[in-house]
Amino acid sequence: MTKDLHDGRTPILEIKDLSISYFTRAGEVPAVMDFNLTLYENETVGLVGESGCGKSTVAMAIMNYMGKNGGIQGGSIKFMGRELTTMRDEELRLIRGSKIAMVYQEPMAALNPSMTVGKQLMEVPLTHESISEQEAYEHAVETLANVKLPDPKRIMEAYPHQISGGQQQRVVIAMALMSKPSLLLLDEPTTALDVTVEAGIVDLISELSEKFGTANIYISHNLGLVRETCDRIFVMYSGDVVEEGSIPEVFRTMRHPYTRGLFGAIPLPGSDKNARPLRAIPGQLPLPYARPEGCNFGPRCDHFKAGTCDLPPIPHDVVPEDMSQDPPGGHRVRCKRWRDIDWDVLAADQAPREGVAPGDPVLVVDHMKKYYELSDTSLKALLSGGTTRYVKANEDLSFDARKQETVAIVGESGCGKSTFAKVLMGLETATEGRIMFGNTDIGGIDVEHRTKDQISKLQMVFQNPNDTLNPAQTVGDQIGRVIKLFGVEQDPERIRQRVMQLLDTVKLPRAFATRKPRQLSGGQKQRIGIARAFAGNPSMVIADEPVSALDVSVQAAVTELLMDIQRDYGTTLLFISHDLSVVRYLSDRVVVMYLGQIMEQGDTDEIFAPPYHPYTEALLSAVPIADTSVDKRKIILEGNLPSVVDPPKGCPFASRCPRKIGAICDEQRPPAHQISETHQIACHIPLDELKKVPPVFFKVADGEPTEPAAAPAE
């Protein structure tokens, strides 16, 4: 924190000793205890921690949206010197949406489905400013353009359900920015966005915050995003702030075991799944009404000591290394034993694992195309004599996947990843080309005409388990049904035993067999989805964004679980994701797609080191990095994906490419450079020029670049 933040100015936000509770039939349940935060203009702080730790509760208390059963039980919240906790409803309404704005994680919770996007955006300045409808309209169009939405005037006329989830989220961000607020609360604002869009939005918020002096609070489980956007960080656990301080101090010299646990659960640049496996934090967050005595983190802590850690109170302690900060004591930790821990020893590291050599090809995709036919009844089409157009969702895909290998397919929304998965699963059929699975071309066989064996050998883990688990059936019944359907077992007792074995495999208690999905957490539901996918002994599993909605610790547990099961079953894993950090850690090979075409493919180490395709380079640059010893080159992609109905004639990436070399990029399909036996790049730029491109990631020491950071950690 710099001195100019403490030159006598009034803070934008000042929270002192805040305590928040919810009232249930069982009585009062404390949700947040003794929370303190001071925030000045143009300053950004991050609140991080697992789901249920109290991050969003703090934001809702600032907005005074506590519902009927929630309330502030103690402390103070001052906004620009005025006490919010005692403010009348009329005064609060004038501040909300004007001086204080919030971006929610779920955009449809903030958008009215019965109103057009334009009316909802215009409502903000019309309510809070003396402005005409025409001026409000023009301001709304300008703001939509600022958040990189294509054709803002068309978006203004659309209803929320007529635009994609990522576009909905950008509309919500635009709505929050409409009144140029003094305080912006962002609750997981980029969860639904592609990494390239996320990078652009984060850059935009930072630019506008600097321009208008806006103070920001980021609520996120993405430590990389927090590192790149925030000045300070507050690590929360079960209602308490367990560590706080500046980003450099906390990231470099973390002094709470929980903070160390969070960092041990995320893949950093150069992470290697065999040399340094991730380690999930053991156990689960305690329920608010069943917190342990003393330190709330005690039951999950590697450094717990009876007679010390289980005796309250657990006060905040100042970390001496940070005494030079202004004010002194900016780095604080809530732990009695932090001085006794050898922080140079990475106790949380897992033992190395032996790598698994891939076997023969299980899947061979050969020049596969998937087109959707569109009937065009416009006057222009009728006059030109053609009334049929095609959406080219997949164009000439060719790659393979071998036994026990993990192949990742990455790219922005709309690049054709999920379409390919649908064709592979038989939910769609290929237009041209072959998909050889074993000895059979399954590309033209829909799921209704596939054999039980073909279906059982190809299974899928979905992004959202709530959409695939039957709420009326127990977990055991849903797994058992798959076992019986695919003929793995028929005897009821043997089916039951197999269900229990699968629950053991996904590290869940056997008692969960009698539970229904509503009784499980998000991470537990995802484990059930994995158990069900492996119940039919598949030879290939397609995982479509299986960890994107989970906390970092649960992400680590599910990621390691997938690899353990893959190793035990000899399964091939096709991993569909836009999170290149997880892809770097988990995959053996990577296929980079853009607008239905493969731009680059190769072994993971080849993809994450030069030479890059310009699109791969931009994807890598957009990855948030939670490591202060690594920096990256900044590349913000301008524009949006071209229309799949009218794709570019030449390179599909030409309209957004920062390295475009001329008209050839617009007019001719790029050739495939064969870099190695496994590495291909489809680009018009000569290979010698691509090889001169510096690495995206590089090591830094005291702010100066030292060496590339693309190689795996030793």
XYZ file of C-alpha atoms in Angstrom:
714
model
C 0.000 0.000 0.000
C 1.460 3.349 -0.973
C 1.640 6.494 1.161
C -0.733 8.509 -0.960
C -3.563 6.262 0.224
C -3.165 7.699 3.727
C -2.832 11.429 3.166
C -5.961 12.331 5.098
C -8.507 11.562 2.415
C -11.799 9.880 3.309
C -11.870 6.219 2.330
C -14.417 5.088 -0.259
C -15.292 2.179 2.023
C -14.456 1.589 5.678
C -15.605 -1.609 7.394
C -14.854 -2.098 11.093
C -15.496 -5.198 13.235
C -18.327 -6.361 10.977
C -20.258 -9.411 12.191
C -23.062 -10.934 10.111
C -25.471 -13.712 11.097
C -28.338 -15.655 9.566
C -31.289 -16.797 11.634
C -32.645 -20.297 11.071
C -34.925 -22.672 12.946
C -31.827 -23.928 14.749
C -31.059 -20.395 15.933
C -28.470 -17.765 15.062
C -25.737 -18.883 12.643
C -22.698 -16.540 12.481
C -21.592 -16.149 8.847
C -18.848 -13.488 9.098
C -16.950 -12.482 12.237
C -14.959 -9.300 12.939
C -14.317 -8.335 9.319
C -12.218 -5.200 8.748
C -11.399 -3.487 5.453
C -10.449 0.034 4.363
C -10.613 0.862 0.655
C -9.578 4.081 -1.101
C -10.365 5.350 -4.583
C -8.680 3.561 -7.493
C -7.722 0.702 -5.164
C -8.695 -2.931 -5.683
C -8.854 -5.708 -3.099
C -9.587 -9.387 -3.616
C -11.608 -11.672 -1.348
C -10.673 -15.327 -1.873
C -11.597 -18.619 -0.261
C -13.777 -21.682 -0.749
C -17.536 -21.521 -1.286
C -19.280 -20.816 2.005
C -16.391 -18.852 3.542
C -18.365 -15.580 3.657
C -17.007 -13.655 0.631
C -20.368 -12.985 -1.030
C -22.004 -12.349 2.356
C -19.660 -9.378 2.869
C -20.631 -7.984 -0.554
C -24.342 -8.418 0.154
C -23.918 -6.658 3.497
C -22.285 -3.690 1.727
C -25.292 -3.535 -0.608
C -27.580 -4.115 2.413
C -29.201 -7.087 0.645
C -29.358 -9.441 3.624
C -32.800 -10.917 3.020
C -35.355 -11.645 5.693
C -33.202 -14.077 7.681
C -29.865 -12.235 7.551
C -28.629 -9.275 9.497
C -25.637 -7.243 10.605
C -25.105 -8.043 14.276
C -22.240 -5.704 14.950
C -19.710 -3.342 13.478
C -19.809 -0.524 10.985
C -19.891 -0.067 7.185
C -19.129 3.477 6.056
C -19.369 4.504 2.399
C -17.643 7.827 1.688
C -17.978 8.672 5.368
C -21.687 7.780 5.653
C -22.886 4.845 7.766
C -24.722 2.324 5.562
C -26.038 0.066 8.321
C -28.376 2.767 9.683
C -29.270 4.401 6.377
C -32.939 4.584 5.388
C -34.240 2.550 2.437
C -34.848 5.692 0.355
C -31.224 6.775 0.765
C -29.937 3.275 -0.025
C -31.942 3.144 -3.246
C -30.270 6.354 -4.448
C -26.809 4.875 -3.797
C -27.349 1.351 -5.157
C -26.721 1.144 -8.874
C -25.388 4.678 -8.884
C -22.555 5.103 -6.374
C -22.264 1.381 -5.526
C -22.756 -1.219 -8.267
C -22.441 -5.001 -8.237
C -21.675 -7.589 -10.898
C -23.134 -10.973 -10.003
C -21.737 -14.392 -10.878
C -25.018 -15.564 -12.407
C -26.090 -12.943 -14.971
C -29.701 -14.133 -15.220
C -30.099 -13.335 -11.520
C -29.508 -9.668 -12.404
C -31.374 -9.460 -15.724
C -35.137 -9.187 -16.146
C -36.216 -11.829 -18.706
C -39.285 -9.801 -19.702
C -37.393 -6.611 -20.644
C -35.045 -5.941 -23.531
C -31.381 -5.422 -22.729
C -31.638 -1.808 -23.899
C -34.474 -0.903 -21.529
C -32.643 -2.438 -18.584
C -29.453 -0.532 -19.360
C -31.253 2.769 -19.965
C -33.072 2.378 -16.655
C -29.824 3.062 -14.748
C -29.074 6.613 -15.990
C -32.786 7.488 -16.278
C -33.218 6.634 -12.573
C -30.056 8.223 -11.216
C -29.283 11.097 -13.605
C -31.081 14.020 -15.238
C -30.839 12.673 -18.764
C -33.112 12.233 -21.787
C -34.107 8.847 -23.228
C -32.052 9.509 -26.362
C -28.973 10.329 -24.282
C -29.566 7.211 -22.166
C -29.862 5.115 -25.336
C -26.629 6.490 -26.793
C -24.807 5.978 -23.481
C -26.053 2.361 -23.304
C -24.888 1.624 -26.868
C -21.485 3.134 -26.104
C -21.137 1.075 -22.910
C -22.047 -2.159 -24.716
C -19.342 -1.380 -27.258
C -16.889 -0.749 -24.418
C -17.448 -4.284 -23.073
C -16.668 -5.684 -26.538
C -20.173 -6.818 -27.519
C -20.644 -7.110 -31.302
C -23.429 -5.076 -32.919
C -24.492 -3.171 -29.763
C -27.696 -1.840 -31.361
C -28.875 -5.395 -32.061
C -28.060 -6.398 -28.473
C -30.104 -3.424 -27.230
C -33.205 -4.868 -28.920
C -32.609 -8.446 -27.702
C -34.090 -10.112 -24.643
C -31.630 -11.789 -22.213
C -32.526 -15.310 -23.386
C -31.636 -14.368 -26.969
C -27.934 -13.831 -26.219
C -25.267 -16.246 -24.976
C -24.194 -16.657 -21.354
C -20.939 -14.794 -21.972
C -22.842 -11.956 -23.636
C -25.274 -11.841 -20.709
C -22.347 -11.450 -18.327
C -20.928 -8.583 -20.381
C -24.353 -6.894 -20.319
C -24.375 -7.139 -16.507
C -20.881 -5.617 -16.382
C -22.029 -2.846 -18.735
C -25.033 -2.207 -16.480
C -22.734 -1.848 -13.463
C -20.461 0.573 -15.334
C -23.306 2.743 -16.708
C -23.329 5.176 -13.784
C -19.541 5.311 -13.287
C -19.807 4.040 -9.683
C -17.397 4.976 -6.907
C -17.432 1.384 -5.607
C -17.747 -1.708 -7.796
C -18.360 -5.148 -6.262
C -17.499 -8.020 -8.600
C -18.675 -11.478 -7.511
C -16.908 -14.026 -9.764
C -17.486 -11.623 -12.695
C -15.631 -13.616 -15.364
C -16.540 -17.233 -14.511
C -18.722 -17.654 -17.608
C -16.319 -15.921 -19.996
C -13.572 -17.215 -22.272
C -10.040 -16.379 -21.167
C -9.595 -13.932 -24.063
C -12.835 -12.112 -23.218
C -11.928 -12.232 -19.523
C -8.594 -10.553 -20.246
C -10.319 -7.805 -22.228
C -13.026 -7.214 -19.613
C -10.531 -7.145 -16.738
C -8.402 -4.680 -18.706
C -11.498 -2.547 -19.373
C -12.538 -2.496 -15.704
C -9.007 -1.532 -14.712
C -8.924 1.244 -17.331
C -12.295 2.691 -16.277
C -11.404 2.399 -12.575
C -8.268 4.435 -13.159
C -10.177 6.972 -15.256
C -13.004 7.511 -12.770
C -11.199 6.634 -9.511
C -13.434 3.622 -8.877
C -12.622 1.341 -5.953
C -13.130 -2.379 -6.617
C -13.711 -5.513 -4.571
C -13.099 -8.735 -6.514
C -14.660 -11.896 -5.108
C -13.031 -14.855 -6.782
C -11.556 -18.332 -6.407
C -9.173 -17.550 -9.296
C -5.912 -16.616 -7.567
C -4.321 -15.708 -10.892
C -7.065 -13.162 -11.593
C -6.672 -11.696 -8.096
C -2.903 -11.424 -8.522
C -3.263 -9.552 -11.821
C -6.076 -7.179 -10.782
C -5.754 -6.466 -7.055
C -3.520 -4.397 -4.789
C -4.363 -6.360 -1.636
C -5.833 -9.754 -0.825
C -8.053 -11.023 2.001
C -8.056 -14.813 2.431
C -11.291 -15.930 4.113
C -12.094 -19.231 5.791
C -15.360 -20.090 7.546
C -16.295 -16.461 8.194
C -12.827 -15.308 9.308
C -10.088 -13.431 7.490
C -7.129 -15.769 8.106
C -4.556 -13.749 6.148
C -4.443 -10.313 4.562
C -1.828 -8.105 2.973
C -0.435 -6.762 -0.256
C -0.395 -9.083 -3.265
C 3.440 -9.399 -3.396
C 3.775 -10.169 0.327
C 0.972 -12.726 0.589
C 1.851 -14.449 -2.688
C 5.592 -14.610 -1.924
C 5.557 -15.077 1.858
C 2.194 -16.654 2.695
C 2.037 -17.378 6.403
C -1.214 -19.256 6.959
C -1.519 -23.007 6.252
C -4.860 -22.436 4.510
C -3.337 -19.911 2.086
C -0.534 -22.400 1.390
C -3.190 -25.073 0.821
C -4.991 -22.931 -1.763
C -1.755 -22.414 -3.696
C -0.915 -26.110 -3.508
C -4.244 -26.899 -5.166
C -3.717 -24.836 -8.331
C -1.459 -25.589 -11.317
C 1.184 -22.895 -11.789
C 3.171 -22.281 -15.008
C 5.522 -25.195 -15.546
C 3.569 -27.507 -13.204
C 4.031 -31.174 -13.992
C 1.313 -33.680 -13.140
C 3.820 -36.443 -12.442
C 6.756 -34.561 -10.880
C 4.608 -32.308 -8.658
C 0.980 -33.454 -8.372
C -1.617 -31.075 -6.987
C -2.786 -31.604 -3.441
C -6.372 -30.900 -2.466
C -6.931 -29.529 1.027
C -8.141 -32.520 3.059
C -11.621 -32.459 4.587
C -14.330 -29.884 4.049
C -15.288 -26.404 5.213
C -17.093 -26.759 8.580
C -20.789 -25.985 8.685
C -21.422 -22.545 10.243
C -23.238 -24.068 13.223
C -20.592 -26.755 13.801
C -17.322 -24.832 13.837
C -14.523 -26.366 15.944
C -13.109 -24.757 19.056
C -10.205 -22.421 18.445
C -8.944 -22.273 14.859
C -11.681 -23.051 12.340
C -9.081 -24.551 9.999
C -7.653 -26.853 12.689
C -9.294 -30.161 11.598
C -7.864 -29.752 8.055
C -4.442 -28.337 8.967
C -1.172 -30.272 8.582
C 0.304 -28.189 11.414
C -2.513 -28.544 13.993
C -1.318 -28.889 17.589
C -3.749 -29.919 20.329
C -3.715 -27.657 23.361
C -2.691 -24.676 21.212
C -4.749 -24.477 18.029
C -7.993 -25.611 19.696
C -7.941 -22.935 22.399
C -9.644 -19.599 21.584
C -9.090 -16.803 20.908
C -7.077 -16.882 17.666
C -5.944 -13.239 17.253
C -4.497 -11.558 14.165
C -0.711 -11.314 14.259
C 1.519 -8.950 12.291
C 4.064 -10.555 9.957
C 7.387 -8.780 10.712
C 8.692 -8.989 7.133
C 5.993 -6.515 6.217
C 6.718 -3.905 8.915
C 8.172 -1.580 6.246
C 4.737 -1.157 4.720
C 2.678 1.983 5.207
C 0.831 1.477 7.447
C 3.031 -0.978 9.369
C 1.452 -4.351 9.893
C -0.326 -4.473 6.551
C 0.420 -8.203 6.323
C -1.503 -9.995 9.067
C -2.228 -13.647 9.784
C -4.651 -15.439 12.128
C -2.606 -18.439 13.256
C -0.917 -19.266 16.577
C 1.756 -21.495 15.037
C 2.837 -19.556 11.956
C 6.239 -18.796 13.509
C 6.870 -22.504 14.198
C 6.299 -23.671 10.607
C 9.227 -24.132 8.237
C 7.778 -22.285 5.250
C 10.732 -23.224 3.059
C 9.631 -26.859 3.178
C 6.685 -27.487 0.866
C 4.959 -29.933 3.170
C 1.852 -29.864 1.022
C 3.606 -31.356 -2.001
C 2.573 -34.819 -3.088
C 5.046 -37.571 -3.827
C 6.041 -37.767 -7.522
C 4.272 -40.288 -9.731
C 5.582 -42.371 -12.570
C 4.419 -41.314 -16.000
C 2.287 -43.626 -18.121
C 3.335 -44.360 -21.684
C 0.409 -44.014 -24.135
C -0.596 -47.078 -26.142
C -2.121 -47.592 -29.572
C -4.621 -45.095 -31.027
C -8.138 -45.503 -29.628
C -9.665 -42.640 -31.606
C -8.680 -41.429 -35.086
C -10.433 -38.355 -36.508
C -9.851 -38.108 -40.270
C -10.919 -34.920 -42.129
C -14.185 -34.758 -40.172
C -16.687 -32.010 -41.038
C -19.962 -31.073 -39.380
C -22.274 -28.637 -41.170
C -25.745 -27.488 -40.142
C -28.143 -26.528 -42.922
C -29.948 -23.190 -42.713
C -32.864 -22.120 -44.879
C -32.487 -18.500 -45.954
C -35.836 -16.992 -47.013
C -34.610 -13.404 -47.246
C -35.361 -11.442 -50.436
C -31.644 -11.161 -51.213
C -31.214 -14.940 -51.070
C -34.320 -15.592 -53.187
C -33.185 -13.127 -55.879
C -29.721 -14.710 -56.019
C -31.265 -18.146 -56.528
C -29.820 -19.727 -53.378
C -31.948 -20.344 -50.285
C -29.686 -22.749 -48.389
C -26.661 -21.792 -46.307
C -24.540 -23.817 -43.916
C -23.139 -23.327 -40.440
C -19.663 -24.848 -40.626
C -19.317 -25.913 -36.997
C -16.397 -28.310 -37.644
C -14.187 -27.969 -40.706
C -11.653 -30.654 -41.660
C -10.654 -31.944 -38.199
C -7.848 -34.515 -38.112
C -6.131 -35.820 -34.961
C -5.920 -38.973 -32.847
C -5.967 -40.031 -29.200
C -4.112 -43.024 -27.794
C -4.778 -45.387 -24.895
C -4.124 -43.814 -21.445
C -3.483 -40.452 -23.078
C -5.146 -37.132 -22.201
C -5.874 -34.975 -25.239
C -7.172 -31.458 -24.581
C -9.315 -29.488 -27.027
C -9.138 -25.757 -26.303
C -10.573 -22.601 -27.819
C -13.129 -19.871 -27.279
C -16.878 -20.436 -27.099
C -18.173 -21.077 -30.606
C -14.962 -22.716 -31.836
C -16.643 -26.109 -32.308
C -15.366 -28.032 -29.249
C -18.780 -29.075 -27.961
C -20.085 -29.779 -31.476
C -17.289 -32.287 -31.962
C -18.141 -33.874 -28.595
C -21.784 -34.236 -29.700
C -20.728 -35.978 -32.914
C -18.400 -38.242 -30.976
C -21.201 -39.181 -28.537
C -23.701 -39.795 -31.364
C -25.935 -36.849 -30.493
C -25.074 -35.521 -33.967
C -23.640 -37.226 -37.045
C -20.678 -36.091 -39.135
C -21.300 -34.451 -42.512
C -18.062 -35.756 -44.032
C -14.927 -37.601 -42.979
C -14.391 -40.428 -40.531
C -14.257 -40.925 -36.762
C -12.643 -44.306 -36.170
C -13.296 -45.575 -32.656
C -11.578 -48.912 -32.431
C -12.272 -50.565 -35.773
C -15.589 -48.816 -36.417
C -16.379 -45.528 -38.154
C -18.913 -44.052 -35.703
C -19.093 -40.603 -37.308
C -22.259 -41.438 -39.239
C -23.956 -43.527 -36.526
C -26.283 -41.665 -34.174
C -26.669 -42.821 -30.588
C -29.983 -44.599 -31.254
C -28.283 -46.925 -33.742
C -25.103 -47.597 -31.763
C -24.625 -50.867 -29.933
C -24.583 -51.022 -26.141
C -20.889 -51.806 -26.293
C -20.177 -48.700 -28.402
C -22.173 -46.509 -26.014
C -20.605 -47.981 -22.871
C -17.072 -47.522 -24.222
C -17.669 -43.798 -24.862
C -18.897 -41.918 -21.798
C -19.030 -38.267 -20.800
C -18.500 -36.114 -17.693
C -20.478 -32.883 -18.010
C -19.699 -29.394 -16.768
C -22.788 -29.118 -14.568
C -23.740 -32.338 -12.735
C -27.081 -30.800 -11.691
C -28.233 -31.079 -15.301
C -27.432 -34.787 -15.565
C -28.301 -36.288 -12.163
C -31.908 -37.337 -11.535
C -33.088 -35.464 -8.411
C -35.688 -38.152 -7.662
C -33.266 -41.110 -7.568
C -30.575 -42.012 -5.069
C -26.935 -41.904 -6.051
C -26.671 -45.686 -5.773
C -29.653 -46.271 -8.066
C -28.240 -43.958 -10.743
C -24.831 -45.625 -10.771
C -26.379 -49.108 -10.527
C -28.640 -48.449 -13.504
C -25.583 -47.834 -15.720
C -23.901 -51.028 -14.467
C -26.985 -53.097 -15.288
C -27.813 -51.345 -18.572
C -24.378 -51.998 -20.060
C -24.236 -55.580 -18.834
C -21.303 -55.167 -16.468
C -23.272 -56.986 -13.758
C -26.847 -58.306 -13.568
C -27.092 -59.821 -10.090
C -28.495 -57.193 -7.643
C -25.927 -58.002 -4.950
C -23.005 -57.806 -7.373
C -24.392 -54.504 -8.718
C -24.502 -53.168 -5.148
C -20.916 -54.260 -4.558
C -19.828 -52.596 -7.794
C -21.567 -49.344 -6.749
C -19.688 -49.427 -3.454
C -16.389 -50.011 -5.264
C -17.043 -47.012 -7.518
C -17.839 -44.812 -4.500
C -14.514 -45.951 -3.011
C -12.816 -45.088 -6.319
C -14.139 -41.501 -6.304
C -13.297 -41.217 -2.587
C -16.840 -40.805 -1.271
C -18.375 -42.584 1.764
C -20.381 -45.705 0.886
C -23.297 -44.229 2.845
C -23.746 -41.760 -0.020
C -25.357 -44.559 -2.055
C -28.666 -43.848 -0.286
C -28.468 -40.065 -0.666
C -30.138 -37.970 -3.327
C -28.286 -35.289 -5.327
C -29.782 -32.408 -3.314
C -27.955 -33.739 -0.226
C -24.523 -33.376 -1.872
C -22.190 -30.465 -2.526
C -21.153 -29.406 -6.034
C -17.833 -31.241 -5.805
C -19.515 -34.392 -4.491
C -22.050 -34.315 -7.341
C -19.218 -34.047 -9.858
C -17.571 -37.109 -8.291
C -20.848 -38.999 -8.702
C -20.895 -37.944 -12.347
C -17.387 -39.359 -12.737
C -18.337 -42.618 -10.986
C -21.320 -43.019 -13.303
C -19.183 -42.313 -16.383
C -16.732 -45.066 -15.389
C -19.458 -47.543 -14.322
C -19.606 -49.111 -17.802
C -15.821 -49.643 -18.027
C -15.336 -47.116 -20.887
C -12.230 -47.010 -23.018
C -12.675 -43.252 -23.596
C -14.208 -40.516 -21.442
C -15.018 -37.017 -22.738
C -14.774 -34.438 -19.949
C -16.492 -31.167 -20.928
C -15.295 -28.384 -18.587
C -15.553 -30.771 -15.593
C -13.874 -28.474 -13.025
C -14.613 -24.913 -14.204
C -17.406 -24.273 -11.682
C -15.611 -25.768 -8.658
C -13.498 -24.260 -5.868
C -9.751 -24.557 -6.375
C -9.370 -27.248 -3.712
C -12.248 -29.278 -5.172
C -10.794 -28.694 -8.646
C -7.534 -30.245 -7.482
C -9.332 -33.221 -5.950
C -11.421 -33.873 -9.088
C -8.430 -33.359 -11.407
C -6.277 -35.812 -9.444
C -9.217 -38.219 -9.257
C -9.604 -38.206 -13.046
C -5.913 -39.001 -13.469
C -5.946 -41.756 -10.844
C -8.955 -43.455 -12.423
C -7.487 -43.022 -15.897
C -4.328 -44.729 -14.695
C -6.230 -47.592 -13.017
C -8.645 -48.193 -15.900
C -6.268 -47.471 -18.795
C -8.803 -44.951 -20.110
C -8.263 -42.324 -22.789
C -9.403 -38.862 -21.673
C -10.619 -36.166 -24.063
C -10.553 -32.944 -22.038
C -12.563 -29.978 -23.360
C -11.679 -26.719 -21.652
C -10.859 -23.019 -21.978
C -8.720 -23.081 -18.788
C -5.201 -23.418 -20.153
C -3.706 -23.658 -16.648
C -5.539 -26.935 -16.062
C -4.847 -28.019 -19.652
C -1.105 -27.383 -19.183
C -1.098 -29.514 -16.061
C -3.414 -32.349 -17.087
C -2.971 -32.991 -20.799
C -0.394 -34.919 -22.817
C -1.381 -33.337 -26.125
C -3.364 -30.229 -27.062
C -5.591 -29.377 -30.047
C -6.224 -25.625 -30.459
C -9.447 -24.818 -32.359
C -10.795 -21.580 -33.796
C -14.053 -21.184 -35.732
C -14.358 -24.942 -36.269
C -10.789 -25.426 -37.528
C -7.570 -26.689 -35.963
C -5.019 -23.886 -35.726
C -2.339 -25.814 -33.876
C -1.814 -29.235 -32.314
C 1.065 -30.966 -30.599
C 2.460 -32.311 -27.340
C 1.708 -30.043 -24.379
C 5.299 -28.854 -24.020
C 5.324 -27.942 -27.727
C 2.106 -25.920 -27.471
C 3.315 -23.949 -24.445
C 6.665 -22.966 -25.976
C 7.553 -21.109 -29.205
C 6.876 -21.335 -32.075
C 3.195 -20.504 -31.489
C 0.260 -19.966 -33.762
C -0.755 -16.305 -33.171
C -4.077 -17.513 -31.741
C -2.363 -19.922 -29.325
C -0.066 -17.062 -28.323
C -3.100 -14.881 -27.514
C -4.790 -17.682 -25.541
C -1.662 -18.202 -23.439
C -1.305 -14.475 -22.828
C -4.858 -14.359 -21.467
C -4.220 -16.998 -18.769
C -4.156 -15.429 -15.264
C -0.989 -16.518 -13.393
C -0.913 -16.922 -9.617
C 2.874 -16.786 -9.408
C 4.743 -13.537 -8.738
C 8.000 -15.039 -10.059
C 6.459 -15.411 -13.530
C 5.269 -12.656 -15.838
C 3.862 -12.725 -19.357
C 3.549 -10.698 -22.505
C 0.196 -8.948 -22.795
C -1.905 -9.567 -25.914
C -5.514 -8.369 -25.965
C -7.500 -9.688 -28.928
C -9.705 -7.115 -30.602
C -13.022 -7.951 -32.242
C -15.151 -11.071 -32.022
C -15.399 -14.455 -33.667
C -16.551 -14.135 -37.300
C -19.930 -15.564 -38.244
C -19.982 -19.357 -38.682
C -22.625 -18.806 -41.378
C -20.288 -16.602 -43.403
C -16.762 -17.645 -42.352
C -13.637 -15.973 -43.782
C -12.388 -17.313 -47.097
C -8.769 -17.543 -45.950
C -7.448 -17.970 -42.422
C -10.372 -17.925 -39.957
C -8.263 -15.932 -37.486
C -7.223 -13.234 -39.990
C -9.764 -10.613 -38.810
C -8.347 -10.636 -35.244
C -4.729 -11.646 -35.816
C -2.158 -9.175 -34.401
C 0.502 -10.714 -36.714
C -1.472 -10.607 -39.967
C 0.946 -10.329 -42.917
C -1.356 -9.200 -45.734
C -4.108 -10.066 -48.201
C -2.977 -13.691 -48.404
C -4.356 -14.218 -44.886
C -7.823 -13.093 -46.061
C -7.857 -14.962 -49.354
C -6.093 -18.315 -48.928
C -6.422 -21.171 -46.445
C -3.128 -21.362 -44.502
C -0.782 -24.318 -44.984
C 0.128 -26.599 -42.072
C 3.745 -26.196 -40.922
C 5.030 -29.567 -39.692
C 7.251 -28.470 -36.787
C 7.870 -32.009 -35.533
C 6.307 -35.429 -35.832
C 3.521 -34.321 -33.446
C 3.501 -30.513 -33.788
C 1.572 -28.674 -36.537
C 0.748 -24.975 -37.011
C -1.680 -23.754 -39.699
C -0.421 -20.269 -40.562
C 0.795 -18.172 -43.513
C 3.638 -16.695 -41.456
C 6.905 -18.441 -42.431
C 8.140 -20.935 -39.877
C 11.424 -19.063 -39.424
C 9.461 -15.969 -38.397
C 7.260 -17.936 -35.976
C 10.375 -19.339 -34.313
C 11.584 -15.801 -33.561
C 8.531 -15.036 -31.411
C 9.637 -14.800 -27.734
C 7.979 -16.983 -25.069
C 4.710 -15.710 -23.588
C 5.791 -16.626 -20.044
C 9.103 -15.602 -18.530
C 10.716 -15.707 -15.112
C 11.234 -12.424 -13.291
C 13.555 -11.433 -10.458
C 13.017 -8.055 -8.801
C 10.856 -7.043 -11.751
C 13.423 -7.957 -14.425
C 12.950 -10.845 -16.922
C 15.420 -13.688 -16.461
C 14.402 -16.781 -18.426
C 11.419 -18.456 -20.116
C 8.941 -20.149 -17.790
C 7.393 -22.553 -20.246
C 9.367 -25.648 -19.337
C 8.032 -28.030 -16.663
C 9.241 -27.466 -13.140
C 11.965 -29.839 -12.031
